[in-house]
PDB file of C-alpha atoms in Angstrom:
ATOM      1  CA  MET A   1     -13.634  14.028   6.491  1.00  0.00           C
ATOM      2  CA  LYS A   2     -11.283  11.128   6.437  1.00  0.00           C
ATOM      3  CA  ASN A   3      -8.211  11.725   4.593  1.00  0.00           C
ATOM      4  CA  SER A   4      -7.856   8.265   3.269  1.00  0.00           C
ATOM      5  CA  VAL A   5      -9.976   5.578   2.369  1.00  0.00           C
ATOM      6  CA  ASN A   6      -9.480   1.844   3.713  1.00  0.00           C
ATOM      7  CA  VAL A   7      -9.802  -1.083   0.660  1.00  0.00           C
ATOM      8  CA  LEU A   8     -10.206  -4.355   1.802  1.00  0.00           C
ATOM      9  CA  LEU A   9      -9.146  -6.923  -0.877  1.00  0.00           C
ATOM     10  CA  VAL A  10     -11.192 -10.328  -0.433  1.00  0.00           C
ATOM     11  CA  CYS A  11     -10.217 -13.852  -2.047  1.00  0.00           C
ATOM     12  CA  GLY A  12     -10.608 -17.370  -1.494  1.00  0.00           C
ATOM     13  CA  TYR A  13      -7.405 -17.699   0.974  1.00  0.00           C
ATOM     14  CA  GLY A  14      -6.644 -14.289   1.682  1.00  0.00           C
ATOM     15  CA  VAL A  15      -3.443 -15.335   1.009  1.00  0.00           C
ATOM     16  CA  GLY A  16      -1.913 -15.479  -2.982  1.00  0.00           C
ATOM     17  CA  SER A  17      -4.401 -13.814  -5.514  1.00  0.00           C
ATOM     18  CA  SER A  18      -5.482 -10.909  -2.630  1.00  0.00           C
ATOM     19  CA  ALA A  19      -1.653  -9.648  -2.005  1.00  0.00           C
ATOM     20  CA  MET A  20      -1.517  -9.609  -5.456  1.00  0.00           C
ATOM     21  CA  LEU A  21      -5.216  -7.934  -5.895  1.00  0.00           C
ATOM     22  CA  GLU A  22      -3.375  -5.512  -3.227  1.00  0.00           C
ATOM     23  CA  THR A  23      -0.088  -4.692  -5.219  1.00  0.00           C
ATOM     24  CA  VAL A  24      -1.984  -4.024  -8.377  1.00  0.00           C
ATOM     25  CA  THR A  25      -4.644  -2.005  -6.899  1.00  0.00           C
ATOM     26  CA  ALA A  26      -1.771   0.289  -4.794  1.00  0.00           C
ATOM     27  CA  LYS A  27      -0.584   0.882  -8.235  1.00  0.00           C
ATOM     28  CA  ALA A  28      -4.284   1.733  -9.767  1.00  0.00           C
ATOM     29  CA  LEU A  29      -4.699   4.331  -6.815  1.00  0.00           C
ATOM     30  CA  LYS A  30      -1.550   5.583  -6.890  1.00  0.00           C
ATOM     31  CA  GLU A  31      -1.792   6.822 -10.702  1.00  0.00           C
ATOM     32  CA  ARG A  32      -5.135   8.758  -9.498  1.00  0.00           C
ATOM     33  CA  ASN A  33      -3.690  10.432  -6.484  1.00  0.00           C
ATOM     34  CA  ILE A  34      -5.751   8.660  -4.264  1.00  0.00           C
ATOM     35  CA  GLU A  35      -4.636   8.298  -0.033  1.00  0.00           C
ATOM     36  CA  ALA A  36      -5.539   4.473   0.274  1.00  0.00           C
ATOM     37  CA  ASN A  37      -4.735   1.923   3.358  1.00  0.00           C
ATOM     38  CA  LEU A  38      -4.885  -1.077   1.238  1.00  0.00           C
ATOM     39  CA  ASP A  39      -5.463  -5.270   3.267  1.00  0.00           C
ATOM     40  CA  HIS A  40      -6.049  -7.921   2.245  1.00  0.00           C
ATOM     41  CA  THR A  41      -8.048 -11.166   3.328  1.00  0.00           C
ATOM     42  CA  SER A  42     -10.094 -14.521   3.002  1.00  0.00           C
ATOM     43  CA  ALA A  43     -14.112 -13.846   2.105  1.00  0.00           C
ATOM     44  CA  GLY A  44     -13.780 -16.188   5.164  1.00  0.00           C
ATOM     45  CA  GLU A  45     -12.244 -13.763   7.082  1.00  0.00           C
ATOM     46  CA  LEU A  46     -14.557 -10.866   5.884  1.00  0.00           C
ATOM     47  CA  GLY A  47     -16.187 -10.291   9.619  1.00  0.00           C
ATOM     48  CA  GLY A  48     -13.211  -9.421  11.319  1.00  0.00           C
ATOM     49  CA  TYR A  49     -12.330  -6.466   8.752  1.00  0.00           C
ATOM     50  CA  VAL A  50     -15.728  -4.892   8.213  1.00  0.00           C
ATOM     51  CA  SER A  51     -15.482  -2.228  11.017  1.00  0.00           C
ATOM     52  CA  TRP A  52     -12.126  -0.717   9.512  1.00  0.00           C
ATOM     53  CA  ALA A  53     -12.613  -1.046   5.657  1.00  0.00           C
ATOM     54  CA  ASP A  54     -14.685   1.757   3.829  1.00  0.00           C
ATOM     55  CA  ILE A  55     -14.441   0.207   0.211  1.00  0.00           C
ATOM     56  CA  ILE A  56     -14.477  -3.967  -0.019  1.00  0.00           C
ATOM     57  CA  ALA A  57     -13.646  -5.343  -3.749  1.00  0.00           C
ATOM     58  CA  VAL A  58     -14.626  -9.116  -3.709  1.00  0.00           C
ATOM     59  CA  ASN A  59     -13.429 -11.371  -6.491  1.00  0.00           C
ATOM     60  CA  LYS A  60     -16.856 -12.098  -8.869  1.00  0.00           C
ATOM     61  CA  LYS A  61     -16.652 -15.474  -7.988  1.00  0.00           C
ATOM     62  CA  LEU A  62     -16.891 -15.148  -4.291  1.00  0.00           C
ATOM     63  CA  MET A  63     -19.712 -12.799  -4.205  1.00  0.00           C
ATOM     64  CA  ASP A  64     -22.749 -15.190  -3.218  1.00  0.00           C
ATOM     65  CA  MET A  65     -20.484 -16.029  -0.086  1.00  0.00           C
ATOM     66  CA  VAL A  66     -20.324 -12.440   0.802  1.00  0.00           C
ATOM     67  CA  ASP A  67     -23.924 -10.347   2.185  1.00  0.00           C
ATOM     68  CA  VAL A  68     -23.558  -7.501   0.185  1.00  0.00           C
ATOM     69  CA  ASP A  69     -26.928  -6.154   1.155  1.00  0.00           C
ATOM     70  CA  ASP A  70     -25.054  -6.225   5.359  1.00  0.00           C
ATOM     71  CA  LEU A  71     -22.126  -4.277   4.037  1.00  0.00           C
ATOM     72  CA  LYS A  72     -24.287  -1.872   2.247  1.00  0.00           C
ATOM     73  CA  ASN A  73     -26.351  -1.658   5.410  1.00  0.00           C
ATOM     74  CA  LYS A  74     -23.576  -0.738   7.238  1.00  0.00           C
ATOM     75  CA  ASN A  75     -22.421   1.849   4.903  1.00  0.00           C
ATOM     76  CA  LYS A  76     -19.821  -0.573   2.753  1.00  0.00           C
ATOM     77  CA  HIS A  77     -19.072   0.186  -0.669  1.00  0.00           C
ATOM     78  CA  VAL A  78     -18.783  -3.115  -2.163  1.00  0.00           C
ATOM     79  CA  ILE A  79     -16.835  -3.497  -5.578  1.00  0.00           C
ATOM     80  CA  GLU A  80     -16.988  -6.910  -7.792  1.00  0.00           C
ATOM     81  CA  VAL A  81     -13.632  -7.774  -9.117  1.00  0.00           C
ATOM     82  CA  ILE A  82     -13.917  -9.149 -12.559  1.00  0.00           C
ATOM     83  CA  ASN A  83     -10.378  -9.347 -13.174  1.00  0.00           C
ATOM     84  CA  MET A  84      -7.668  -9.589 -10.219  1.00  0.00           C
ATOM     85  CA  MET A  85      -5.116  -8.317 -12.753  1.00  0.00           C
ATOM     86  CA  ASP A  86      -6.788  -5.381 -14.170  1.00  0.00           C
ATOM     87  CA  GLY A  87      -5.457  -2.704 -11.718  1.00  0.00           C
ATOM     88  CA  GLN A  88      -7.627   0.053 -14.267  1.00  0.00           C
ATOM     89  CA  ASP A  89     -11.214  -1.646 -13.763  1.00  0.00           C
ATOM     90  CA  ILE A  90     -10.076  -1.953 -10.131  1.00  0.00           C
ATOM     91  CA  GLY A  91      -9.197   1.725  -9.812  1.00  0.00           C
ATOM     92  CA  ASN A  92     -11.744   3.090 -11.801  1.00  0.00           C
ATOM     93  CA  LYS A  93     -14.229   1.439  -9.529  1.00  0.00           C
ATOM     94  CA  ILE A  94     -12.424   3.378  -6.665  1.00  0.00           C
ATOM     95  CA  GLN A  95     -12.049   6.151  -8.403  1.00  0.00           C
ATOM     96  CA  ASP A  96     -15.791   6.537  -8.601  1.00  0.00           C
ATOM     97  CA  ILE A  97     -16.698   5.728  -4.775  1.00  0.00           C
ATOM     98  CA  VAL A  98     -13.915   8.469  -3.710  1.00  0.00           C
ATOM     99  CA  GLU A  99     -14.864  10.649  -5.823  1.00  0.00           C
ATOM    100  CA  THR A 100     -18.423  10.865  -4.772  1.00  0.00           C
ATOM    101  CA  SER A 101     -18.068   9.842  -0.653  1.00  0.00           C
ATOM    102  CA  TYR A 102     -14.564  10.367  -0.097  1.00  0.00           C
ATOM    103  CA  LYS A 103     -12.882  13.292  -1.729  1.00  0.00           C
ATOM    104  CA  ASN A 104     -10.237  13.945   1.103  1.00  0.00           C
ATOM    105  CA  ALA A 105      -9.021  11.018  -0.589  1.00  0.00           C
ATOM    106  CA  ILE A 106      -7.854  12.401  -3.544  1.00  0.00           C
ATOM    107  CA  LYS A 107      -4.472  14.248  -3.215  1.00  0.00           C
ATOM    108  CA  GLU A 108      -4.121  17.952  -5.542  1.00  0.00           C
TER     109      GLU A 108
END
């Protein structure tokens, strides 16, 4: 079993907003004692990261650009990010997945 989880944060261009999202998510996961590797990208470049990612967090406005069914068929967890500044909501969504699928990523 994995001792950490790979979280990919997806926004429109993969630069400013997803980098900011990465920062608030890292803080939320640290508070929850979740060992995670984070990276960010644009929706257009998502395909290059799919094999690496366990959890893919996608901005709500971009969900129609992402083939969620295909990602789920590849055993990827997809969460919708409604407010990119709400690290607590994002952290809660990731924590729910980690508690059921990646328990070893929670540090004691």
